[in-house]
Amino acid sequence: MMDFDVLEFSKMLSEKKITVIYSGPIWADGVEGMAEFLQRKLDVDNLSRTVSKSIFSVFVEQMHNMLMYSAEKEIFTAEDDDDAVLSKGMFVMGKEGDTYFIKTGNVVTDYSAGVLKERIDYLNTLDKQGLRQYFKEKQRSDDDNPESKGAGMGLIEIARRSSSKINYKFTPQGEGFKYFSMSVEI
């Protein structure tokens, strides 16, 4: 069995100001539960409405993206023998000084990695006014990503809520896949 010191792990999380961490399968009801927990945590932290709403919105968009687009899946068999295919991913939220950070990670296809890189790079060139304008334009257009299961607005919303550029990284994960890490500051 792996040697694991809970006290040492707790100290590390406290020093890094990690308030929420999750890694594993993701499903809609589970996301709702995490969202409720996060909302209560933000209420306890007594943040301004703007900051609280921004953190919550970014969390929802990032979790939705992992739920919909993670290429790594886990099959879960319930007691009634119905199989569910669950996406897998990782989520971390914490605080450095006065800045909150939300980091996510999940496996995506090479195609999705290319689309994500192109979209994030473009969003990172826009200022807040440009993001507002682009958001309005995209509301009136169709999503051009054939793998998309939504309207393609999530990354724009994340960029609008972020206090800095979206940081991201792709790490090769074998033929046809990359691990997508994204970090957003609020």
PDB file of C-alpha atoms in Angstrom, residues 10-11 13 20-22 56 65 67-69 76 80 82 94 107-108 131-133 140 146 149 152-153 158 170 186:
ATOM      1  CA  SER A  10      -3.199  18.890   4.277  1.00  0.00           C
ATOM      2  CA  LYS A  11      -0.286  21.202   5.094  1.00  0.00           C
ATOM      3  CA  LEU A  13      -2.855  22.237   0.392  1.00  0.00           C
ATOM      4  CA  VAL A  20     -11.171  22.685  -3.681  1.00  0.00           C
ATOM      5  CA  ILE A  21      -9.548  19.761  -5.486  1.00  0.00           C
ATOM      6  CA  TYR A  22     -11.111  16.916  -7.460  1.00  0.00           C
ATOM      7  CA  PHE A  56     -18.703  30.356 -10.152  1.00  0.00           C
ATOM      8  CA  ASN A  65     -16.167  21.573 -21.071  1.00  0.00           C
ATOM      9  CA  LEU A  67     -18.019  16.846 -19.072  1.00  0.00           C
ATOM     10  CA  MET A  68     -18.687  17.300 -22.770  1.00  0.00           C
ATOM     11  CA  TYR A  69     -15.257  17.084 -24.395  1.00  0.00           C
ATOM     12  CA  PHE A  76     -19.697   2.951 -14.556  1.00  0.00           C
ATOM     13  CA  ASP A  80     -29.704  -1.550 -12.097  1.00  0.00           C
ATOM     14  CA  ASP A  82     -27.315   0.381 -16.683  1.00  0.00           C
ATOM     15  CA  GLY A  94      -7.242  28.089  -4.696  1.00  0.00           C
ATOM     16  CA  VAL A 107      -7.517  14.464 -22.184  1.00  0.00           C
ATOM     17  CA  VAL A 108      -8.720  15.796 -25.561  1.00  0.00           C
ATOM     18  CA  LEU A 131     -14.379  40.082 -25.729  1.00  0.00           C
ATOM     19  CA  ARG A 132     -17.830  41.663 -25.235  1.00  0.00           C
ATOM     20  CA  GLN A 133     -18.102  42.394 -28.940  1.00  0.00           C
ATOM     21  CA  ARG A 140     -25.615  35.225 -33.634  1.00  0.00           C
ATOM     22  CA  PRO A 146     -17.762  19.491 -35.761  1.00  0.00           C
ATOM     23  CA  LYS A 149     -21.780  19.713 -28.435  1.00  0.00           C
ATOM     24  CA  GLY A 152     -18.996  27.382 -28.456  1.00  0.00           C
ATOM     25  CA  MET A 153     -19.509  30.207 -25.972  1.00  0.00           C
ATOM     26  CA  ILE A 158     -14.170  32.180 -19.297  1.00  0.00           C
ATOM     27  CA  PHE A 170      -1.049  20.576 -24.185  1.00  0.00           C
ATOM     28  CA  ILE A 186      -9.924  35.969 -11.061  1.00  0.00           C
TER      29      ILE A 186
END
